């Protein structure tokens, strides 16, 4: 399913200069999404992380529009008076007409202005607006779909807001409105239906129908062109939602998506090829010295090791210094997120490590929230036993140290046999007896409410990974998001990721994939797939991704068994790396963070907003983007050795330190070459935030 190349970050050097006669000072950007100051999913992360950069681009003329959620507003938003008279009149007019509209600053980096619409307060208009939607667009929405009802209320309020802004200005400004996902898409449709002077952009982060189809275990990507989209949406009772999404796509002046793989999906399911691909980024905070993030890795790894000591008490028959921590995290979508193929690969990896008599131990963490009623008693007991052993050791150490000090004070060498008395030995024996347990270390850290039907636990029972002494692969299922206040594993997600060695995300459906991107920014290698936006992005920009710690699993052109074998091979090869090789690979991975920086990727979105506004408010016929030339870049494979284990000449899982020391490697030289291979981030025009560029006032 080849897709003609759309504009993406690869073609940044081909971005045209827009018409300088267009005064961007008169342009205003409204960004509309259901997840503005309302954490639901990945779009919240997109908007939150790029807010600072967008504020630098647009200054006081950037406004986020979202739903009013009281619980979120209390902790995230500072309510203030509107900064502009025209906008103040707009909000006052809407409030006097039976709405509740709030204005404030979102308390995140950049402190962007937010306009929050109370959809619940306007629910009295729902039937009237549904009738208007049916009369004008022939889209009917059932009464029982609360999410779709919210989308209707939010869409009509958004269109009302934008229309009122145009009315309150004597000379309407050049307004660009960027809508995210189907929940906000109705506002775009109404803007076009009412012929408002607004340049519209619609971004789909994942198609509705694509997510439903993949969740149904269909051969999705090999049959994209064959689906009867109307029938499939109707069979899943989401036809009205699909109509809202497709209407927004068809009505938008510019249609964008976040990755090439999602562009293919949108072309077949939404029947429109995206005009531009705008990859998602992150706020990258670079360290002043390279070794700083390595130190953070060591500190976080030590904290994970402490948890492991407690979890495996009584069965700690493996060397923690030769233990590799793997993890998978995200929404609990067993097949879509690739947890099924990961578990199967772990079973095969366990066999390989045992037959090769490897001294490496793998501990695989599954961080996926599920329904639980409390922590597992045995898991909590393990942490209590670990703490008791630590306290005992500290007590004996203090008493031993005091006797040693007193012996040295009198000028005598201590008699080691007399340094520990009977009471000390009794205390230590009691501590050792406390570590004895009659059961295996638990696979799950919590009590599951649906234990017998849980997909992960059932798969573990089938493959037989029960954390026995013979297993070289251990599994820990943590069905709750991580928190620094947890009594079990008191670590934030970022700290936990930094302490692991490899993130494994073999997703089948992943329009972008923030989890491997976050790993990359923190210098942690990861496994992604060629069906994820992140994986396609990295394949496009790196000649040999595995050399930089980005392993791309082929799930598009291979069967499940072949993909599982490839994943097993990746994991086995990663286990063969020496400590020095892992450090080198982490350095290379961290250097890729520039590729994912909003200061770089933001140029694509800035181009989209500005160039499109130029086209819409110029004399051009049709507000479409101009054709663009594409000249990109690719990271070459590092010339220095040691190479990635996928290309290593060493076949033995036992790697000697002598071999490592003989391998030439110049960190500074390789880092400088990588810096040359990526262009400097585009310098956005900064507006003075203290100087408001006002909407035109009405006389």
XYZ file of C-alpha atoms in Angstrom:
699
model
C 0.000 0.000 0.000
C 2.368 2.704 -1.143
C 1.503 6.237 -0.135
C 2.711 9.214 -2.105
C 5.092 11.174 0.034
C 3.428 13.930 2.048
C 5.315 16.736 3.713
C 6.921 15.532 6.907
C 9.843 16.483 9.074
C 12.150 14.947 6.462
C 11.430 17.779 4.090
C 12.012 20.673 6.439
C 14.728 22.088 4.240
C 12.180 22.192 1.424
C 9.743 24.485 3.257
C 8.938 27.479 1.142
C 9.195 31.052 2.256
C 5.687 32.411 2.572
C 4.563 35.733 1.163
C 6.123 38.435 3.296
C 3.300 40.841 2.354
C 1.015 38.875 4.665
C 1.114 40.456 8.123
C 1.318 37.590 10.591
C 0.811 40.066 13.432
C -2.890 40.113 12.498
C -3.199 36.331 12.596
C -4.861 34.571 15.545
C -4.661 30.859 16.273
C -7.368 28.942 18.121
C -6.432 25.341 18.949
C -9.457 23.247 19.841
C -9.352 19.837 21.548
C -11.344 17.885 24.118
C -8.110 17.312 26.052
C -7.226 20.945 26.727
C -6.690 21.040 30.513
C -8.445 17.652 30.573
C -6.192 14.601 30.729
C -7.737 11.703 28.831
C -5.076 10.329 26.487
C -2.126 11.151 24.271
C -3.517 14.380 22.783
C -3.198 15.958 26.231
C 0.552 15.252 26.101
C 0.816 16.657 22.563
C -0.852 19.948 23.454
C 0.800 20.304 26.843
C 4.350 19.698 25.629
C 4.160 22.019 22.614
C 2.337 24.869 24.391
C 5.524 26.749 25.279
C 6.811 26.709 21.715
C 3.441 27.708 20.245
C 3.225 30.632 22.693
C 6.650 31.769 21.498
C 5.434 31.614 17.885
C 2.044 33.312 18.318
C 2.496 35.365 21.489
C -0.740 36.724 22.926
C -2.667 35.666 19.819
C -2.756 31.975 20.718
C -5.808 30.548 22.492
C -6.585 26.973 23.486
C -10.249 25.973 23.520
C -11.468 23.006 25.550
C -14.264 21.745 27.838
C -14.720 23.056 31.360
C -13.945 20.279 33.852
C -14.166 21.623 37.388
C -11.803 19.075 38.958
C -9.068 19.903 36.440
C -9.629 23.659 36.492
C -9.162 23.795 40.262
C -5.617 22.471 40.005
C -4.476 23.460 36.507
C -6.085 26.736 35.454
C -5.889 30.278 36.797
C -9.126 32.042 35.858
C -8.584 35.663 34.758
C -10.331 38.371 32.761
C -9.847 38.217 28.979
C -6.879 40.257 27.810
C -8.635 41.613 24.718
C -11.738 43.779 24.552
C -13.216 42.005 21.535
C -12.742 38.610 23.161
C -14.186 39.962 26.411
C -17.315 41.094 24.563
C -17.536 37.698 22.880
C -17.478 35.824 26.191
C -19.904 38.261 27.831
C -22.340 37.887 24.917
C -22.218 34.076 25.109
C -22.617 34.061 28.898
C -25.652 36.340 28.656
C -27.178 33.984 26.061
C -27.284 30.918 28.288
C -23.692 29.638 28.152
C -20.903 29.427 30.649
C -17.545 30.352 29.149
C -14.398 30.684 31.265
C -11.106 32.380 30.408
C -7.750 31.814 32.085
C -4.181 30.648 31.875
C -3.278 26.981 31.843
C -0.593 26.512 34.486
C 1.877 24.597 32.366
C 5.089 25.584 30.596
C 4.322 28.617 28.429
C 1.157 29.509 30.416
C -1.106 29.640 27.342
C -4.511 31.308 27.390
C -7.429 28.874 27.592
C -11.106 29.332 26.794
C -13.178 26.662 28.530
C -16.737 25.847 27.444
C -19.135 24.284 29.968
C -20.925 21.667 27.855
C -23.038 20.429 30.764
C -24.517 23.884 31.411
C -25.684 24.075 27.784
C -27.243 20.597 27.680
C -30.699 22.216 27.350
C -29.793 22.994 23.716
C -28.854 19.405 22.832
C -32.128 18.392 21.109
C -32.284 21.631 19.119
C -28.675 21.281 17.968
C -29.181 17.618 17.082
C -32.101 18.632 14.879
C -29.999 21.347 13.233
C -27.203 18.830 12.640
C -29.652 16.435 10.970
C -31.252 19.125 8.822
C -27.959 20.625 7.622
C -25.611 17.637 7.574
C -27.898 14.555 7.635
C -26.018 13.121 10.629
C -28.161 11.589 13.347
C -26.818 10.882 16.829
C -28.576 8.405 19.206
C -29.596 9.695 22.613
C -27.675 7.022 24.563
C -24.185 7.920 23.275
C -23.031 10.374 25.913
C -19.616 10.920 24.339
C -21.182 11.847 20.995
C -23.661 14.131 22.786
C -20.733 15.943 24.415
C -19.094 16.243 20.987
C -22.241 17.941 19.629
C -22.440 20.414 22.511
C -18.725 21.158 22.299
C -18.837 21.538 18.509
C -21.749 23.977 18.464
C -20.248 26.035 21.307
C -16.913 26.195 19.476
C -18.524 27.364 16.244
C -20.567 29.892 18.238
C -17.375 31.201 19.871
C -15.489 31.597 16.574
C -18.481 33.195 14.875
C -18.953 35.637 17.740
C -15.257 36.605 17.628
C -15.661 37.497 13.956
C -18.813 39.501 14.722
C -17.272 41.491 17.570
C -14.383 42.719 15.407
C -14.876 45.626 13.026
C -12.351 44.075 10.647
C -12.205 40.336 11.309
C -8.646 39.157 11.959
C -6.995 36.334 10.068
C -8.181 33.417 12.198
C -6.710 29.927 11.961
C -8.549 27.207 13.881
C -6.799 23.886 14.500
C -9.138 21.043 15.536
C -7.940 17.741 17.053
C -9.832 14.464 16.674
C -13.510 13.725 16.080
C -14.649 15.037 19.476
C -13.762 18.564 18.344
C -14.394 18.030 14.627
C -18.036 19.155 14.547
C -16.955 22.731 15.268
C -14.934 22.667 12.040
C -17.883 21.328 10.038
C -20.129 24.096 11.373
C -17.523 26.771 10.582
C -17.574 25.694 6.938
C -21.350 25.243 6.848
C -21.846 28.772 8.247
C -19.131 30.136 5.941
C -17.145 31.742 8.749
C -13.933 33.523 7.648
C -11.770 30.968 9.442
C -8.890 28.899 8.054
C -9.499 25.349 9.333
C -7.015 22.571 10.053
C -8.007 19.103 11.240
C -5.611 16.579 12.786
C -6.507 12.961 13.371
C -4.210 11.201 15.817
C -5.888 7.818 15.246
C -8.948 6.971 13.215
C -12.012 5.801 15.099
C -12.677 2.868 12.816
C -9.016 1.806 12.775
C -8.909 1.503 16.555
C -12.129 -0.533 16.644
C -11.049 -2.830 13.820
C -7.659 -3.589 15.359
C -9.254 -4.295 18.723
C -11.352 -6.923 16.934
C -8.284 -8.961 15.900
C -8.694 -8.449 12.152
C -5.862 -8.499 9.620
C -6.037 -4.724 9.454
C -3.118 -3.407 7.387
C -3.270 -6.110 4.717
C -6.951 -5.420 4.070
C -7.170 -1.640 4.337
C -8.348 -1.223 0.762
C -10.971 -3.964 1.141
C -13.018 -2.715 4.107
C -16.571 -1.554 3.538
C -16.174 1.368 5.920
C -19.883 2.198 6.246
C -20.778 -1.401 7.052
C -17.874 -1.851 9.481
C -18.766 1.346 11.351
C -22.435 0.340 11.443
C -21.656 -3.158 12.729
C -19.741 -1.602 15.629
C -22.492 0.948 16.375
C -20.184 3.917 15.774
C -21.557 5.024 12.410
C -22.620 8.437 13.745
C -19.159 9.006 15.241
C -17.540 7.912 12.005
C -19.740 10.389 10.103
C -18.662 13.241 12.391
C -15.003 12.332 11.921
C -15.240 11.917 8.161
C -17.219 15.163 7.772
C -14.468 17.057 9.618
C -11.826 15.478 7.389
C -13.702 16.350 4.204
C -14.521 19.925 5.281
C -11.065 20.914 6.569
C -8.993 23.247 4.436
C -5.957 21.233 5.493
C -6.028 17.673 6.812
C -3.022 16.446 8.804
C -2.058 13.335 10.710
C 0.831 12.380 12.970
C 2.622 9.645 11.022
C 2.992 8.034 7.622
C 1.351 4.797 8.775
C -1.706 6.726 10.001
C -1.744 8.653 6.713
C -2.171 5.348 4.854
C -4.940 4.373 7.259
C -6.725 7.728 6.874
C -6.536 7.614 3.087
C -8.416 4.300 3.009
C -10.809 4.698 5.946
C -11.557 8.441 5.785
C -11.187 8.688 2.002
C -8.843 11.669 2.036
C -5.086 11.696 1.760
C -3.493 13.937 4.434
C -1.995 17.152 3.093
C 0.838 17.128 5.617
C 2.295 14.815 8.258
C 3.054 16.556 11.560
C 4.973 14.187 13.890
C 4.547 14.588 17.637
C 7.429 15.840 19.744
C 8.511 16.351 23.338
C 10.183 19.062 25.369
C 13.788 17.909 25.412
C 15.951 19.165 28.261
C 19.563 18.530 27.396
C 22.125 17.846 30.093
C 25.210 20.025 30.319
C 27.383 16.920 30.593
C 26.862 13.592 28.828
C 27.421 11.504 31.942
C 24.551 13.144 33.879
C 21.774 11.045 32.366
C 23.947 7.940 32.848
C 24.164 8.816 36.547
C 20.382 9.154 36.699
C 20.096 5.713 35.096
C 22.359 4.233 37.764
C 20.408 5.872 40.598
C 17.021 4.762 39.311
C 18.311 1.264 38.556
C 19.473 0.956 42.177
C 15.947 1.769 43.379
C 14.429 -0.851 41.071
C 16.986 -3.354 42.362
C 15.812 -2.653 45.914
C 12.243 -3.470 44.893
C 13.434 -6.671 43.191
C 15.324 -7.738 46.333
C 12.090 -7.553 48.302
C 9.882 -9.082 45.605
C 12.151 -12.117 45.167
C 13.167 -12.573 48.814
C 13.920 -16.203 49.529
C 14.448 -16.842 45.814
C 17.137 -14.260 45.103
C 19.432 -16.809 43.475
C 20.525 -14.543 40.615
C 23.100 -11.771 40.330
C 21.475 -8.349 40.210
C 24.556 -6.906 38.499
C 23.849 -9.287 35.604
C 20.118 -8.630 35.521
C 18.476 -6.744 32.645
C 15.240 -4.833 33.251
C 12.687 -4.754 30.410
C 9.292 -3.062 30.532
C 6.115 -2.411 28.568
C 3.685 0.344 29.582
C 0.512 2.005 28.368
C -3.223 1.418 28.062
C -4.285 -2.145 28.755
C -4.908 -3.153 25.145
C -3.527 -6.671 25.154
C -3.200 -7.133 21.384
C -3.007 -3.541 20.128
C -0.100 -2.731 22.455
C 1.693 -6.001 21.666
C 1.608 -7.527 25.156
C 0.625 -10.867 23.591
C 3.649 -11.088 21.311
C 5.955 -9.782 24.079
C 4.935 -12.580 26.444
C 5.387 -15.232 23.763
C 8.847 -13.836 22.955
C 9.755 -13.910 26.664
C 8.898 -17.624 26.808
C 11.168 -18.308 23.836
C 13.892 -16.088 25.285
C 13.701 -18.031 28.540
C 14.369 -21.252 26.598
C 17.336 -19.743 24.709
C 18.966 -18.413 27.873
C 18.581 -21.778 29.627
C 19.981 -23.923 26.807
C 22.920 -21.517 26.388
C 23.584 -21.644 30.166
C 23.536 -17.863 30.316
C 24.168 -16.175 33.643
C 22.006 -13.207 32.586
C 18.580 -12.822 34.216
C 15.723 -10.899 32.614
C 13.020 -9.191 34.669
C 10.117 -7.986 32.514
C 7.722 -5.403 33.979
C 4.173 -4.963 32.647
C 2.889 -1.520 33.682
C -0.719 -1.557 32.485
C -3.675 -0.380 34.612
C -6.394 -2.937 35.275
C -9.166 -3.470 37.839
C -7.751 -4.371 41.254
C -8.907 -4.159 44.859
C -5.559 -3.809 46.647
C -1.906 -4.750 46.735
C -0.961 -8.417 46.901
C -0.214 -9.353 50.545
C 2.798 -11.453 49.556
C 4.221 -8.543 47.549
C 3.875 -6.124 50.458
C 5.372 -8.710 52.806
C 8.430 -8.943 50.560
C 9.132 -5.233 50.884
C 8.655 -5.455 54.669
C 11.114 -8.378 54.884
C 13.659 -6.465 52.800
C 13.386 -3.455 55.093
C 13.725 -5.666 58.170
C 16.900 -7.247 56.775
C 18.309 -3.812 56.024
C 17.563 -2.600 59.559
C 19.180 -5.724 61.019
C 22.289 -5.258 58.905
C 22.536 -1.614 59.944
C 22.205 -2.487 63.624
C 24.931 -5.158 63.438
C 27.137 -2.820 61.430
C 26.859 -0.052 64.030
C 27.698 -2.405 66.899
C 30.595 -3.927 64.951
C 31.885 -0.450 64.080
C 31.745 0.718 67.682
C 33.774 -2.280 68.904
C 36.271 -1.819 66.088
C 36.659 1.873 66.984
C 37.229 1.128 70.683
C 39.823 -1.548 69.851
C 41.764 0.825 67.637
C 41.639 3.566 70.292
C 43.598 1.410 72.736
C 46.142 0.557 70.046
C 45.187 -3.083 69.522
C 44.295 -4.949 66.359
C 40.772 -6.261 66.739
C 40.071 -9.924 67.286
C 37.541 -10.535 64.537
C 36.242 -13.675 66.247
C 35.200 -11.549 69.233
C 33.763 -8.633 67.325
C 30.381 -10.358 66.874
C 28.820 -11.772 70.039
C 26.102 -14.359 70.451
C 23.353 -11.765 70.393
C 24.517 -10.526 66.983
C 24.463 -14.043 65.539
C 21.015 -14.649 66.997
C 19.708 -11.463 65.407
C 21.164 -12.406 62.011
C 19.820 -15.967 62.171
C 16.327 -14.670 62.931
C 16.599 -12.334 59.938
C 17.680 -15.225 57.690
C 14.800 -17.414 58.869
C 12.423 -14.544 58.032
C 13.482 -14.743 54.374
C 12.202 -18.283 53.973
C 8.995 -18.577 51.954
C 6.864 -21.507 50.924
C 5.585 -20.015 47.687
C 7.098 -18.617 44.506
C 7.492 -14.838 44.072
C 4.154 -13.506 42.820
C 3.700 -12.723 39.133
C 1.153 -9.954 39.844
C 1.736 -7.256 42.455
C -2.011 -6.643 43.057
C -5.172 -8.644 43.662
C -6.995 -8.693 40.325
C -10.773 -8.414 40.314
C -11.028 -10.541 37.167
C -8.077 -12.848 37.721
C -9.489 -15.814 35.805
C -10.214 -13.818 32.639
C -7.274 -11.413 32.656
C -5.416 -11.702 29.294
C -1.899 -11.205 30.676
C -2.335 -13.638 33.568
C -3.944 -16.254 31.333
C -1.076 -15.963 28.859
C 1.465 -16.326 31.688
C -0.324 -19.485 32.843
C -0.192 -20.862 29.305
C 3.527 -20.201 28.717
C 4.478 -21.217 32.259
C 6.552 -18.229 33.397
C 5.976 -18.499 37.151
C 9.257 -16.990 38.451
C 10.796 -20.361 39.343
C 14.483 -20.752 40.118
C 15.067 -22.428 36.747
C 13.564 -19.528 34.804
C 16.051 -17.023 33.466
C 13.120 -14.722 32.627
C 11.024 -13.378 35.498
C 7.738 -11.496 35.069
C 6.183 -8.785 37.260
C 2.708 -7.498 36.310
C 2.036 -4.121 37.969
C -1.612 -3.318 37.020
C -1.467 0.285 38.159
C 0.279 3.432 36.972
C 3.472 4.200 38.869
C 3.561 6.830 41.597
C 6.228 8.170 43.942
C 3.728 7.771 46.820
C 3.207 4.029 46.278
C 4.177 1.855 49.282
C 5.274 -0.873 46.881
C 7.358 0.735 44.118
C 7.699 4.415 45.085
C 8.877 5.772 41.729
C 7.410 8.118 39.151
C 7.117 6.785 35.611
C 10.065 8.868 34.376
C 12.321 7.609 37.162
C 11.297 4.020 36.468
C 11.990 4.326 32.730
C 15.427 5.781 33.421
C 16.278 2.791 35.606
C 15.348 0.161 33.015
C 17.596 -1.132 30.246
C 15.086 -1.586 27.408
C 11.518 -0.551 26.648
C 9.565 -3.093 24.586
C 6.570 -1.776 22.615
C 5.696 -4.309 19.853
C 2.383 -2.574 19.090
C 0.071 -3.652 16.304
C -1.914 -0.397 16.352
C 0.037 2.692 17.431
C -0.581 5.859 15.369
C 2.386 7.600 17.001
C 3.769 6.051 20.193
C 4.875 8.355 22.992
C 6.307 5.570 25.158
C 9.281 4.735 22.880
C 9.757 8.457 22.199
C 10.026 9.121 25.945
C 12.558 6.295 26.223
C 14.653 7.855 23.455
C 14.687 11.274 25.098
C 15.847 9.663 28.365
C 18.570 7.660 26.623
C 16.912 4.261 27.039
C 16.906 1.875 24.020
C 13.513 0.625 22.885
C 11.792 -1.815 20.549
C 9.058 -0.418 18.317
C 7.354 -1.678 15.147
C 6.920 -0.586 11.550
C 3.202 -0.254 12.297
C 3.777 2.569 14.798
C 4.273 6.181 13.828
C 7.429 6.397 15.908
C 8.920 3.301 14.290
C 8.230 4.564 10.759
C 9.658 7.971 11.684
C 12.900 6.447 12.944
C 13.249 4.117 9.960
C 12.897 7.141 7.713
C 15.602 9.153 9.456
C 18.197 6.615 10.612
C 20.142 4.370 8.280
C 20.634 1.739 11.012
C 18.176 2.354 13.881
C 19.386 -0.641 15.915
C 22.872 0.896 16.165
C 21.230 3.787 18.016
C 19.196 1.528 20.277
C 15.950 1.746 18.252
C 14.938 -1.772 17.236
C 12.165 -1.859 14.608
C 10.083 -5.027 14.638
C 8.445 -5.991 11.339
C 4.758 -6.584 12.035
C 3.508 -5.417 8.660
C 5.050 -7.865 6.224
C 5.576 -10.872 8.526
C 3.238 -13.296 10.219
C 2.775 -13.343 13.973
C 5.150 -16.278 14.483
C 7.868 -14.672 12.344
C 7.495 -11.359 14.175
C 7.706 -13.189 17.492
C 10.924 -14.901 16.420
C 12.388 -11.563 15.359
C 11.461 -10.005 18.718
C 13.042 -12.964 20.526
C 16.204 -12.437 18.466
C 16.300 -8.734 19.404
C 15.930 -9.555 23.098
C 18.515 -12.348 23.032
C 21.042 -10.158 21.225
C 20.440 -7.337 23.692
C 21.183 -9.729 26.558
C 24.583 -10.480 25.023
C 25.770 -6.896 25.346
C 28.387 -6.105 27.913
C 27.874 -3.243 30.349
C 30.201 -1.047 28.298
C 28.246 -1.707 25.114
C 24.987 -0.781 26.850
C 26.510 2.512 28.009
C 27.692 3.330 24.472
C 24.264 2.485 23.079
C 22.503 4.675 25.655
C 24.746 7.585 24.653
C 23.758 7.075 21.014
C 20.064 6.770 21.880
C 20.082 9.983 23.898
C 21.635 11.891 20.994
C 18.528 11.101 18.915
C 16.462 13.281 21.265
C 17.103 16.276 18.978
C 14.951 14.557 16.343
C 11.985 14.535 18.741
C 12.356 18.075 20.089
C 9.340 20.333 19.565
C 11.786 23.095 18.660
C 12.565 21.044 15.593
C 9.283 19.300 14.809
C 7.317 22.437 15.677
C 8.470 24.018 12.444
C 6.140 21.752 10.486
C 3.126 22.856 12.545
C 4.182 26.514 12.389
C 4.451 26.201 8.625
C 1.014 24.579 8.457
C -0.674 27.274 10.540
C 1.005 30.267 8.898
C 1.188 29.192 5.272
C -2.374 27.981 5.335
C -3.586 31.262 6.847
C -1.727 33.079 4.072
C -3.489 31.013 1.420
C -6.930 31.381 2.958
C -6.756 35.151 3.268
C -5.003 35.868 -0.008
C -6.388 36.082 -3.532
C -5.442 32.479 -4.287
C -8.224 30.256 -5.496
C -8.589 27.408 -3.046
C -6.877 27.486 0.336
C -4.558 24.526 -0.204
C -0.886 24.274 0.594
C 1.523 24.895 -2.262
C 3.567 21.978 -3.626
C 6.771 21.455 -1.700
C 10.140 20.101 -2.584
C 11.476 17.432 -0.257
C 15.125 17.163 0.612
C 15.718 15.400 3.889
C 18.455 13.861 5.956
C 19.311 10.516 7.498
C 21.564 9.563 10.356
C 24.234 7.245 8.943
C 25.278 4.105 10.748
C 27.949 4.923 13.366
C 31.415 4.246 11.969
C 32.946 3.385 15.320
C 32.727 0.060 17.110
C 31.374 -1.677 19.122
C 28.405 -1.964 16.778
C 24.859 -2.880 17.649
C 24.586 -6.493 18.827
C 22.331 -7.145 15.850
C 25.420 -6.760 13.664
C 27.997 -7.995 16.127
C 30.485 -10.680 15.142
C 30.340 -12.108 18.656
C 28.040 -15.076 18.874
C 28.597 -16.160 22.445
C 26.345 -14.760 25.148
C 29.435 -14.603 27.399
C 31.327 -11.429 26.585
C 34.758 -10.803 28.065
C 35.799 -7.389 29.268
C 39.139 -7.875 27.513
C 37.386 -7.988 24.144
C 35.497 -4.803 24.994
C 38.581 -2.834 25.921
C 40.250 -3.620 22.614
C 37.386 -2.170 20.595
C 38.164 1.393 19.487
C 35.500 3.962 20.288
C 35.724 7.753 20.380
C 32.605 9.141 22.066
C 33.336 12.811 21.332
C 34.110 12.199 17.656
C 30.952 10.135 17.116
C 28.792 12.663 18.977
C 30.156 15.488 16.810
C 29.335 13.542 13.633
C 25.784 13.004 14.858
C 25.390 16.704 15.615
C 26.386 17.507 12.036
C 23.815 15.060 10.676
C 20.867 16.925 12.152
C 20.164 20.532 11.313
C 19.700 23.083 14.051
C 16.099 23.553 15.200
C 14.209 26.202 13.321
C 14.312 29.544 15.132
C 10.738 30.617 15.697
C 9.893 34.320 15.767
C 9.445 35.248 19.415
C 6.729 37.664 20.314
C 6.964 39.783 23.404
C 4.423 38.272 25.774
C 4.111 41.607 27.582
C 2.970 43.240 24.341
C -0.517 42.176 23.332
C -1.295 42.088 19.628
C -4.983 42.873 19.897
C -7.844 41.658 17.837
C -9.175 44.549 15.739
C -11.528 46.622 17.860
C -15.051 47.421 16.821
C -15.833 51.122 16.648
